[in-house]
Amino acid sequence: MEVKTDLLEKGAIVQRDRETYAIAPHIPGGVILDINVLRKIADVSEKYGAKALKLTSAQRIAIVGIPEDKIDAVWEELGMDKGAAVGLCVRSVKICPATHFCKRAQQDGLTLGLALDKAYHGLELPGKMKFGVSGCTNSCGESWVKDIGLVGTNKGWKIVIGGCAGAKPRIADLLIEAVPQEEVQPIIDKIIAYYKETARKHERLGMLIDRLSLEAVKKGILG
């Protein structure tokens, strides 16, 4: 019997039954402003016999239990980009509602997070990377356990690096704080460039910090 594996080029992850697959259309920040997108996901899932819909930690809707011979047809009918759920790349940018919706927010995390998603989602890197964008210190975007985290305060943005909630959990380290909104993405560009140049294959940002020291990484990023 053939043992099936993930079909990365189709954005499909084999399930426990080793027969069916899950796919996850990309939904930047988990925000859907057009309700017809939800209807389309539901209709296509029903048409092709999906076993379940799963809200994921990356703010996507995974369509679970798709037969292999239906994957291409499902993507074609959805007409949506694939979520970068696997691979050595920027997997996700998790975003809280921030000042668009939340009364506690200090900064406009939604606008910033969507810009970061557009710039980096799926970018190939030495290891996997996740972002978290939180408009206040409640950190609903789980910023402190992301490779790159942003936390909004009344003085601007804290940028933290090296967090992880995986097999070896790690709380992120503070890189810089009181950063104005317009200066955040240029600093992120520097983090990404430094990481691409310095990290070993499969080495996440926190592992890089532990290997070289926080002081060395800070100097490499900020000069």
Coordinates of C-alpha atoms in Angstrom, one line a residue:
M1 CA 0.0 0.0 0.0
E2 CA 1.3 3.4 -1.0
V3 CA 2.2 5.7 2.0
K4 CA 1.0 9.2 1.1
T5 CA 2.9 12.3 2.2
D6 CA 2.2 16.0 2.2
L7 CA 1.8 17.6 -1.2
L8 CA 3.6 20.9 -0.6
E9 CA 3.1 22.2 -4.1
K10 CA -0.6 21.9 -3.6
G11 CA -0.6 23.2 0.0
A12 CA -2.1 19.9 1.1
I13 CA -1.2 18.1 4.3
V14 CA -1.9 14.4 4.6
Q15 CA -4.2 13.4 7.5
R16 CA -4.0 10.7 10.0
D17 CA -5.9 8.3 7.8
R18 CA -3.1 8.6 5.2
E19 CA -5.7 8.9 2.6
T20 CA -7.2 12.4 2.7
Y21 CA -5.7 15.8 2.9
A22 CA -6.3 19.2 4.6
I23 CA -5.8 22.5 2.8
A24 CA -5.8 26.0 4.4
P25 CA -6.7 29.0 2.2
H26 CA -4.8 32.1 3.2
I27 CA -6.9 34.6 5.2
P28 CA -4.6 37.5 6.2
G29 CA -5.0 38.3 9.8
G30 CA -8.1 36.0 10.0
V31 CA -10.2 39.0 8.8
I32 CA -13.0 38.4 6.3
L33 CA -14.8 41.5 5.3
D34 CA -16.8 39.9 2.5
I35 CA -19.2 37.3 3.9
N36 CA -19.4 35.6 0.5
V37 CA -15.9 34.3 1.1
L38 CA -17.3 32.2 4.1
R39 CA -20.2 31.0 1.9
K40 CA -17.8 29.9 -0.8
I41 CA -15.6 28.0 1.6
A42 CA -18.7 26.3 3.1
D43 CA -20.2 25.5 -0.3
V44 CA -17.0 24.1 -1.8
S45 CA -16.2 22.1 1.3
E46 CA -19.7 20.5 1.2
K47 CA -19.5 19.9 -2.6
Y48 CA -16.3 17.9 -2.3
G49 CA -17.1 16.0 0.8
A50 CA -14.8 17.6 3.4
K51 CA -15.0 15.9 6.8
A52 CA -14.6 19.1 8.8
L53 CA -13.7 22.7 8.9
K54 CA -11.1 23.7 11.5
L55 CA -10.3 27.2 12.7
T56 CA -6.5 27.1 13.0
S57 CA -4.0 28.9 15.3
A58 CA -2.8 30.8 12.3
Q59 CA -6.2 32.4 11.8
R60 CA -7.1 30.3 8.8
I61 CA -10.0 27.9 8.0
A62 CA -8.6 24.5 7.3
I63 CA -10.7 22.3 5.0
V64 CA -10.1 18.8 6.4
G65 CA -10.6 15.4 4.7
I66 CA -10.3 16.2 1.0
P67 CA -9.6 13.2 -1.3
E68 CA -6.3 13.6 -3.2
D69 CA -8.0 13.6 -6.6
K70 CA -10.2 16.5 -5.6
I71 CA -7.5 18.9 -4.3
D72 CA -6.9 20.7 -7.6
A73 CA -10.7 21.2 -8.2
V74 CA -11.2 22.5 -4.6
W75 CA -8.4 25.2 -5.1
E76 CA -9.8 26.1 -8.5
E77 CA -13.3 26.7 -7.2
L78 CA -12.1 28.6 -4.1
G79 CA -9.9 31.0 -6.1
M80 CA -7.9 31.8 -3.0
D81 CA -4.2 31.8 -2.2
K82 CA -2.7 28.9 -0.3
G83 CA -1.7 29.4 3.3
A84 CA 2.0 28.7 4.1
A85 CA 1.2 26.0 6.6
V86 CA 4.4 24.0 6.1
G87 CA 8.0 24.5 4.9
L88 CA 10.9 26.8 5.8
C89 CA 9.3 30.1 5.3
V90 CA 7.2 32.8 7.0
R91 CA 4.3 30.6 8.0
S92 CA 1.9 33.2 9.4
V93 CA 1.3 36.7 10.7
K94 CA -1.1 36.4 13.6
I95 CA -2.9 39.7 14.3
C96 CA -5.2 40.9 17.0
P97 CA -8.2 43.2 16.2
A98 CA -6.2 46.2 17.5
T99 CA -7.6 49.8 17.2
H100 CA -9.9 48.9 14.4
F101 CA -12.2 47.0 16.8
C102 CA -10.7 46.6 20.3
K103 CA -11.2 49.2 23.1
R104 CA -8.0 48.2 24.8
A105 CA -5.7 48.6 21.9
Q106 CA -2.9 51.1 22.0
Q107 CA -1.7 50.8 18.4
D108 CA -3.0 50.0 14.9
G109 CA -2.0 46.4 14.7
L110 CA -4.4 45.4 12.0
T111 CA -3.0 47.8 9.4
L112 CA 0.5 47.0 10.3
G113 CA -0.1 43.2 10.5
L114 CA -1.7 43.1 7.1
A115 CA 1.2 45.0 5.6
L116 CA 3.6 42.6 7.1
D117 CA 1.5 39.6 5.8
K118 CA 1.6 41.1 2.3
A119 CA 5.4 41.6 2.5
Y120 CA 6.5 38.4 4.1
H121 CA 3.9 35.6 4.0
G122 CA 5.5 32.5 2.3
L123 CA 9.0 34.1 2.1
E124 CA 11.6 31.3 2.0
L125 CA 14.0 31.4 4.9
P126 CA 16.6 29.1 6.6
G127 CA 13.9 28.0 9.1
K128 CA 10.3 28.5 9.7
M129 CA 9.1 31.8 11.1
K130 CA 6.0 33.1 12.7
F131 CA 4.9 36.7 13.5
G132 CA 2.6 37.9 16.2
V133 CA 1.1 41.4 16.2
S134 CA -0.7 42.6 19.3
G135 CA -2.2 46.1 19.7
C136 CA -1.7 46.1 23.5
T137 CA 0.2 44.3 26.2
N138 CA -2.5 41.7 26.6
S139 CA -0.7 40.2 23.6
C140 CA -3.7 38.5 21.9
G141 CA -1.5 37.9 18.9
E142 CA 0.8 35.8 21.1
S143 CA 3.7 38.0 20.3
W144 CA 6.0 36.8 23.0
V145 CA 6.0 33.2 21.6
K146 CA 6.6 34.2 18.0
D147 CA 9.9 34.5 16.1
I148 CA 9.1 38.1 15.6
G149 CA 6.6 39.8 17.9
L150 CA 5.1 43.3 18.0
V151 CA 3.4 44.6 21.1
G152 CA 1.6 48.0 21.1
T153 CA 2.1 50.5 24.0
N154 CA 1.1 54.1 24.4
K155 CA 4.7 55.0 23.5
G156 CA 4.8 53.0 20.2
W157 CA 5.7 49.4 19.4
K158 CA 7.9 46.9 21.3
I159 CA 9.7 44.6 18.9
V160 CA 10.6 41.2 20.4
I161 CA 12.4 38.3 18.7
G162 CA 13.1 34.7 19.2
G163 CA 9.9 33.4 20.8
C164 CA 8.6 29.9 20.2
A165 CA 5.7 27.8 21.4
G166 CA 6.9 24.5 19.9
A167 CA 8.8 21.5 21.1
K168 CA 11.4 23.8 22.9
P169 CA 9.3 26.7 24.2
R170 CA 11.0 30.1 24.4
I171 CA 9.9 33.5 25.5
A172 CA 11.0 36.2 23.1
D173 CA 13.7 38.8 23.9
L174 CA 13.2 42.5 23.7
L175 CA 15.0 44.0 20.6
I176 CA 13.8 47.6 20.8
E177 CA 10.8 49.6 22.1
A178 CA 8.9 52.9 21.6
V179 CA 9.1 52.4 17.8
P180 CA 6.7 54.6 15.7
Q181 CA 4.4 52.7 13.4
E182 CA 6.1 53.9 10.2
E183 CA 9.5 52.7 11.5
V184 CA 8.5 49.1 12.3
Q185 CA 8.7 47.5 8.8
P186 CA 12.2 48.9 8.1
I187 CA 13.4 47.2 11.3
I188 CA 11.6 44.0 10.4
D189 CA 13.5 44.1 7.0
K190 CA 16.7 44.3 9.0
I191 CA 15.7 41.3 11.2
I192 CA 14.8 39.2 8.1
A193 CA 18.0 40.2 6.3
Y194 CA 20.2 39.4 9.3
Y195 CA 18.4 36.0 9.8
K196 CA 18.8 35.0 6.2
E197 CA 22.5 35.8 6.2
T198 CA 23.3 34.3 9.6
A199 CA 21.0 31.3 10.5
R200 CA 21.8 27.7 9.8
K201 CA 19.2 25.6 8.0
H202 CA 16.3 24.7 10.3
E203 CA 17.6 27.1 12.9
R204 CA 14.8 29.3 14.2
L205 CA 15.5 32.9 15.4
G206 CA 15.5 32.0 19.1
M207 CA 18.0 29.2 18.5
L208 CA 20.2 31.7 16.6
I209 CA 20.1 34.0 19.6
D210 CA 21.0 31.2 22.0
R211 CA 23.9 30.3 19.8
L212 CA 25.3 33.8 19.2
S213 CA 24.0 35.7 22.2
L214 CA 21.3 38.4 22.3
E215 CA 23.9 41.2 22.4
A216 CA 25.5 39.9 19.2
V217 CA 22.2 39.5 17.4
K218 CA 21.0 43.0 18.5
K219 CA 24.3 44.5 17.1
G220 CA 23.9 42.6 13.9
I221 CA 20.4 43.8 13.4
L222 CA 20.5 47.4 14.7
G223 CA 24.2 48.1 14.3

